[in-house]
PDB file of C-alpha atoms in Angstrom:
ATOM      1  CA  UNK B  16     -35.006  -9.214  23.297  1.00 87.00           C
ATOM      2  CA  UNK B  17     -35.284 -10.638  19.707  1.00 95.00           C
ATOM      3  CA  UNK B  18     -35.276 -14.431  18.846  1.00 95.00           C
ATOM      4  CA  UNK B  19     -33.330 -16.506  16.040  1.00 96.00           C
ATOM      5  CA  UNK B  20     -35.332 -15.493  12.710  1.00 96.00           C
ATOM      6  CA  UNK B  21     -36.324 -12.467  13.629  1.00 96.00           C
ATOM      7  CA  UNK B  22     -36.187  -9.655  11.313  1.00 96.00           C
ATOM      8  CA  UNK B  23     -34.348  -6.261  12.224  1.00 96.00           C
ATOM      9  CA  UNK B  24     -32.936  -3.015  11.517  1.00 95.00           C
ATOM     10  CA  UNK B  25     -29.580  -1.649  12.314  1.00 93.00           C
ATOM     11  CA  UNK B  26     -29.940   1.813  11.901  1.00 93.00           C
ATOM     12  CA  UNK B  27     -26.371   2.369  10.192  1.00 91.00           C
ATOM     13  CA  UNK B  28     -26.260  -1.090   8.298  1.00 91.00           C
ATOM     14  CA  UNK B  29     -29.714  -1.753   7.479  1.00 92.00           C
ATOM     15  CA  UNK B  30     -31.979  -4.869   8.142  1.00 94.00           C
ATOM     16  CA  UNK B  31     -31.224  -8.303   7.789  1.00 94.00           C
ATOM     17  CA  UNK B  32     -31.836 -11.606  10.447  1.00 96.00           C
ATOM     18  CA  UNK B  33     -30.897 -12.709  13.803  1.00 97.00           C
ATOM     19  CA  UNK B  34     -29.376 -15.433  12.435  1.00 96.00           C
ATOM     20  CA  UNK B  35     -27.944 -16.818  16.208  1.00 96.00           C
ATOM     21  CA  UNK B  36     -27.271 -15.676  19.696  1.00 96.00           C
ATOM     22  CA  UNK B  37     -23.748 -16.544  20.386  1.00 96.00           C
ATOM     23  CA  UNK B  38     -22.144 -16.139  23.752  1.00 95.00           C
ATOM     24  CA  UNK B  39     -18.185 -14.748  23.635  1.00 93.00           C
ATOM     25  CA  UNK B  40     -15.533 -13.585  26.312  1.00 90.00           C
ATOM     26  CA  UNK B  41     -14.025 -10.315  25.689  1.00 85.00           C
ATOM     27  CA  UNK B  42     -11.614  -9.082  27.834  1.00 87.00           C
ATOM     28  CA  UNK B  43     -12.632 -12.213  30.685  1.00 88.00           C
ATOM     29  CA  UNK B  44     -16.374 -10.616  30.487  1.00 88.00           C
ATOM     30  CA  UNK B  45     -18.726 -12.921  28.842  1.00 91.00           C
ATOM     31  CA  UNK B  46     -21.199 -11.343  26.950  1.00 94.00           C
ATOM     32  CA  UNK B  47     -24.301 -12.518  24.771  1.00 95.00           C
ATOM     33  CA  UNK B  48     -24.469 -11.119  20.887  1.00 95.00           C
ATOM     34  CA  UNK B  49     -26.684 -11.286  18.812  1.00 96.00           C
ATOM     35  CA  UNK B  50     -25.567 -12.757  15.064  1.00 96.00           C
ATOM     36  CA  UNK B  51     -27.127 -10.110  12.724  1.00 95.00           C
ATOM     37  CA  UNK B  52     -26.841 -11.190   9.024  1.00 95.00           C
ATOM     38  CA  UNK B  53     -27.788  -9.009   5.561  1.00 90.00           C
ATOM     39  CA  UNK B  54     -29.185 -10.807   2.870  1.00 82.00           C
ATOM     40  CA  UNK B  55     -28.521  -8.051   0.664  1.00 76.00           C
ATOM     41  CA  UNK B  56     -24.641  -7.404   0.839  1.00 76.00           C
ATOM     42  CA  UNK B  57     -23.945 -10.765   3.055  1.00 83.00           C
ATOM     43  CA  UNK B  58     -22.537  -8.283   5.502  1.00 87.00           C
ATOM     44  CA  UNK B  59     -22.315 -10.382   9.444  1.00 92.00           C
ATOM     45  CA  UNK B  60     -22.550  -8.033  12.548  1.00 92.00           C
ATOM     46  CA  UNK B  61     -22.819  -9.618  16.163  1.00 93.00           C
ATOM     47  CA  UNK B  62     -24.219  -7.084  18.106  1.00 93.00           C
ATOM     48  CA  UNK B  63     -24.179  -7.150  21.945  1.00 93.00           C
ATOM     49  CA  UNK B  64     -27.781  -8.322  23.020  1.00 95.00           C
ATOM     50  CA  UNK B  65     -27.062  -5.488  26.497  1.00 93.00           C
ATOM     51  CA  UNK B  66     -26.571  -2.736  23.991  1.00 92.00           C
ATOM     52  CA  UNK B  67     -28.806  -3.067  20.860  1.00 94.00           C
ATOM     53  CA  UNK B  68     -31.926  -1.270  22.255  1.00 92.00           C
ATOM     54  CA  UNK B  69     -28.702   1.873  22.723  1.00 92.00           C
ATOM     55  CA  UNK B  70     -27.287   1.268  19.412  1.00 92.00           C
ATOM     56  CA  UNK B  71     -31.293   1.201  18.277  1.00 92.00           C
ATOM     57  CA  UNK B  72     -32.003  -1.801  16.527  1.00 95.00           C
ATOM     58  CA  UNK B  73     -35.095  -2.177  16.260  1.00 96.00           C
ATOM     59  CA  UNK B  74     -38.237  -4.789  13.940  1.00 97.00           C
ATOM     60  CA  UNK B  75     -38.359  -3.498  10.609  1.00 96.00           C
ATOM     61  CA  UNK B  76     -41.655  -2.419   9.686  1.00 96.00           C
ATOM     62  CA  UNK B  77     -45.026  -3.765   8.568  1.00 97.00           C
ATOM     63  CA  UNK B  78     -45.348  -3.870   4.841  1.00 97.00           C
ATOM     64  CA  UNK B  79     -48.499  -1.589   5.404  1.00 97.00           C
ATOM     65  CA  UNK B  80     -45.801   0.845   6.713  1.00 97.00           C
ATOM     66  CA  UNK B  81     -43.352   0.458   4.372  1.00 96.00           C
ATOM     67  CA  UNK B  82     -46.637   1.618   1.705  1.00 95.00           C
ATOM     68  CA  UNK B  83     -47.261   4.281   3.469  1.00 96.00           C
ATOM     69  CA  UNK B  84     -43.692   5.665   3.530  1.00 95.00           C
ATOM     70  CA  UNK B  85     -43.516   5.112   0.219  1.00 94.00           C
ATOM     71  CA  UNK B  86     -46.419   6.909   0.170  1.00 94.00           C
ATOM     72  CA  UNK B  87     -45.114  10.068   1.936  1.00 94.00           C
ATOM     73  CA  UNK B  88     -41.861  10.586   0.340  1.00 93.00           C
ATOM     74  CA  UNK B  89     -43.454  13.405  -2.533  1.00 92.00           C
ATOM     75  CA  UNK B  90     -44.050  15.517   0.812  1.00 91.00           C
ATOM     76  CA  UNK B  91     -40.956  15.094   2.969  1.00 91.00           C
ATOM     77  CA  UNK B  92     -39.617  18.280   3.251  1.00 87.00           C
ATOM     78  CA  UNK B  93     -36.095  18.873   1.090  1.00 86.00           C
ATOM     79  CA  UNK B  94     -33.442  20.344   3.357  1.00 82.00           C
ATOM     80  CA  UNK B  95     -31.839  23.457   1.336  1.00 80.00           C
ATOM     81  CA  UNK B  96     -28.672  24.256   3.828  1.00 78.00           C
ATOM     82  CA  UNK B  97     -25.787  25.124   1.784  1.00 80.00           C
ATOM     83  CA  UNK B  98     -23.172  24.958   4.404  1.00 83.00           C
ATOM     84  CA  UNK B  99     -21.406  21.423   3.789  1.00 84.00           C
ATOM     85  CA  UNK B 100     -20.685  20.749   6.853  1.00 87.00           C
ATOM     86  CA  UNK B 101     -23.128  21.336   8.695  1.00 90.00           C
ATOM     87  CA  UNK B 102     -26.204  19.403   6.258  1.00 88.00           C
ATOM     88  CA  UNK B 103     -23.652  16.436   6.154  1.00 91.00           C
ATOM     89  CA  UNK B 104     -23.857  16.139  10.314  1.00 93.00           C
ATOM     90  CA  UNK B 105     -27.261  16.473  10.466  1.00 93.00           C
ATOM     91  CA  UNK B 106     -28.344  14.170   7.601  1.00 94.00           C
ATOM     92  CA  UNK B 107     -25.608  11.522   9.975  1.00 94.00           C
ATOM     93  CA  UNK B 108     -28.109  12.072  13.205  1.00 95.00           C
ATOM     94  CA  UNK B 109     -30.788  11.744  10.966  1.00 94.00           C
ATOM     95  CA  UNK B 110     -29.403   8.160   9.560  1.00 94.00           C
ATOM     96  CA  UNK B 111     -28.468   7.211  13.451  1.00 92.00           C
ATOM     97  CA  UNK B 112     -31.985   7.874  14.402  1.00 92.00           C
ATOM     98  CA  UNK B 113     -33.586   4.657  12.938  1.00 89.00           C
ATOM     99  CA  UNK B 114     -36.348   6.413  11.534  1.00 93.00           C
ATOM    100  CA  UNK B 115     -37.218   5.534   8.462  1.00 94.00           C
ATOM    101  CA  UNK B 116     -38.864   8.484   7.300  1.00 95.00           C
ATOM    102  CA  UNK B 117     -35.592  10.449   8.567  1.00 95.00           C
ATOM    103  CA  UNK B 118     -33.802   8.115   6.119  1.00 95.00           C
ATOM    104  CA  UNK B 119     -35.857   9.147   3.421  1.00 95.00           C
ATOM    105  CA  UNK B 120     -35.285  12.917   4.126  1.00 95.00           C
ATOM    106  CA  UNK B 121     -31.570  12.297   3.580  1.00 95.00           C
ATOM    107  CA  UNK B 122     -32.310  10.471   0.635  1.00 95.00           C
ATOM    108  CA  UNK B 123     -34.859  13.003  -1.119  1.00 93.00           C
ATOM    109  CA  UNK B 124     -32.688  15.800  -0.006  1.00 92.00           C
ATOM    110  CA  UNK B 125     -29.692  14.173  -1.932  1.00 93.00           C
ATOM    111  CA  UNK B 126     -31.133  13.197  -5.153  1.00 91.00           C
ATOM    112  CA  UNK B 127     -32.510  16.391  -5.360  1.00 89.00           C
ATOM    113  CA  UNK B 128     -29.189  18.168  -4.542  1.00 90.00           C
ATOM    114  CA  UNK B 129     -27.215  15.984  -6.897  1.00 90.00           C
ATOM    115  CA  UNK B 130     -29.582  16.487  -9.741  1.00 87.00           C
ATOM    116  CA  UNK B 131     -29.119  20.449  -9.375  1.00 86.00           C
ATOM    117  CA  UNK B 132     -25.603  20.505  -8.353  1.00 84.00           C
ATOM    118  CA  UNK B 133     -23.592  17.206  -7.989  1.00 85.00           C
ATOM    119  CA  UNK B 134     -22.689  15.556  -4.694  1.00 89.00           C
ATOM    120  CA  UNK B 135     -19.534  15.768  -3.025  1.00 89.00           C
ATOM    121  CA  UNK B 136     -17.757  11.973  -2.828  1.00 92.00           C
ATOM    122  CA  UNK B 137     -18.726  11.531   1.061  1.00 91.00           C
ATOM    123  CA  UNK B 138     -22.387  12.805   0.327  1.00 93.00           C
ATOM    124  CA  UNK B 139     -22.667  10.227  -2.800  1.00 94.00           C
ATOM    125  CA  UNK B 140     -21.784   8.001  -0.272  1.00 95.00           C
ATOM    126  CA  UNK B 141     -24.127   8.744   2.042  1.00 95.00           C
ATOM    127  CA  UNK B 142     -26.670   8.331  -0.361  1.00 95.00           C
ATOM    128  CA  UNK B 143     -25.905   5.156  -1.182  1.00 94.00           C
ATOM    129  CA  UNK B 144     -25.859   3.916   2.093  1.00 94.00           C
ATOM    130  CA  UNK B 145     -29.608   5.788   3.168  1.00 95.00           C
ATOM    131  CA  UNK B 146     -31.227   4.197   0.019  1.00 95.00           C
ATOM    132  CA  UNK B 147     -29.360   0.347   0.768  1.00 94.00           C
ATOM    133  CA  UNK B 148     -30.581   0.892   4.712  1.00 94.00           C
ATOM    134  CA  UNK B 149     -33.978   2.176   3.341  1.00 95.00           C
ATOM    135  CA  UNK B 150     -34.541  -0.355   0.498  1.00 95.00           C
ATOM    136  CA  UNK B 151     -33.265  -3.207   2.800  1.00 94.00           C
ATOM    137  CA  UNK B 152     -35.803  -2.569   4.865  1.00 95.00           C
ATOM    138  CA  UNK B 153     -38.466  -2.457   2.514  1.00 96.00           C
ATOM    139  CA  UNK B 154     -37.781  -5.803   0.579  1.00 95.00           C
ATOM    140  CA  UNK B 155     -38.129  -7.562   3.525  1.00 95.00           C
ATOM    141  CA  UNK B 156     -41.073  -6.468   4.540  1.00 96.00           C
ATOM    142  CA  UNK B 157     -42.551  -6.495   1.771  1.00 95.00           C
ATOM    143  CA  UNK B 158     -40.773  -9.979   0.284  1.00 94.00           C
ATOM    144  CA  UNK B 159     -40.123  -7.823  -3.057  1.00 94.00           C
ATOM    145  CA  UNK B 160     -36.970  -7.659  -4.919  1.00 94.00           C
ATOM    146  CA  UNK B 161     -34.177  -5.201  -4.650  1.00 92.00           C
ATOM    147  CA  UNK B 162     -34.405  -3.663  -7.644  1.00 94.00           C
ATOM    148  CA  UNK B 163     -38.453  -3.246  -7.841  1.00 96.00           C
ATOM    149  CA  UNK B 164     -38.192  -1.355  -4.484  1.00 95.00           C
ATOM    150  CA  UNK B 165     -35.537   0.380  -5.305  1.00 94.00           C
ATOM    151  CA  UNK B 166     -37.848   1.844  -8.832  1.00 95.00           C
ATOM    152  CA  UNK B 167     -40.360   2.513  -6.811  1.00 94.00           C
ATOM    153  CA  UNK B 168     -38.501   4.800  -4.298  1.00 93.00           C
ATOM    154  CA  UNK B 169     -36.795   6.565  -7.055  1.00 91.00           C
ATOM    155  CA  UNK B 170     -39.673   7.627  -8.721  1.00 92.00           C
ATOM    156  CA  UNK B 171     -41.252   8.220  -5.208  1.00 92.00           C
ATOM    157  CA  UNK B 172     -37.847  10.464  -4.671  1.00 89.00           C
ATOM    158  CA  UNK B 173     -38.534  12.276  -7.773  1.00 83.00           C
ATOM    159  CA  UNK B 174     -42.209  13.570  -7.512  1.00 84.00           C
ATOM    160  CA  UNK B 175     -43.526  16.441  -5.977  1.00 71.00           C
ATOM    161  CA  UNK B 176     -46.372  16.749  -3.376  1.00 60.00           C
ATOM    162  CA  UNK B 177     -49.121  17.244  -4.661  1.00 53.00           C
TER     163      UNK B 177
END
């Protein structure tokens, strides 16, 4: 169970605070959610307390993790599959997963598609959305700026392994 103050991750939203714990009746069940706020954005989610371990929210990471992500983005593998349809559903489980470095897979594999062929509108958008749930992340850990962790993971994006 988190606490007021507490920093999280909502894998499909990104992280943000646990701003309160409200209590609510819904359909005569009373129910305990947590108030989940974005800094970035100023998006407000109340999330039920029962189901957030399901839904897998989860502490965001240490800024010693978020380095070494950083770290390990040159060598995540770059997903190739030309079928639409098919790389679109599985970079969505990998988003729903939580993991971070699963995030940055979708995101590498996207730049690097868009910069050889273009994105399709609903993979643009999904590419937005990994690098905002990615970079979220990262700030707060870190206590960095948006747009100095969002250079750094674009060049990071952009290299090769070497």
């Amino acid at each position: 169970m988190f606490s007021i103050g507490d920093l999280v991750v909502h894998p499909m939203h990104g992280a943000g605070v646990i701003d309160s714990i409200v209590q609510e009746r819904i359909a005569g069940v009373a129910q305990a959610y947590y108030v989940f706020k974005m800094p970035m954005g100023g998006l407000v989610l109340k999330i039920p307390v029962a189901n957030s371990e399901a839904i897998g929210v989860r502490p965001i990471v240490s800024p010693e993790e978020a380095e070494e992500l950083i770290r390990t983005i040159p060598s995540l593998e770059i997903d190739t599959n030309s079928n639409w349809n098919k790389r679109y559903q599985e970079n969505m489980q990998r988003l729903k997963s939580g993991d971070l470095y699963e995030v940055a897979r979708v995101i590498r594999t996207l730049m690097h598609r868009e910069k050889r062929r273009g994105l399709s509108t609903g993979e643009r958008k999904m590419l937005h959305n990994a690098k905002q749930i990615m970079i979220s992340e990262i700030v707060l850990s870190e206590k960095a700026e948006y747009k100095d962790i969002e250079a750094r993971v674009d060049r990071a994006m952009m290299q090769t392994a070497s």
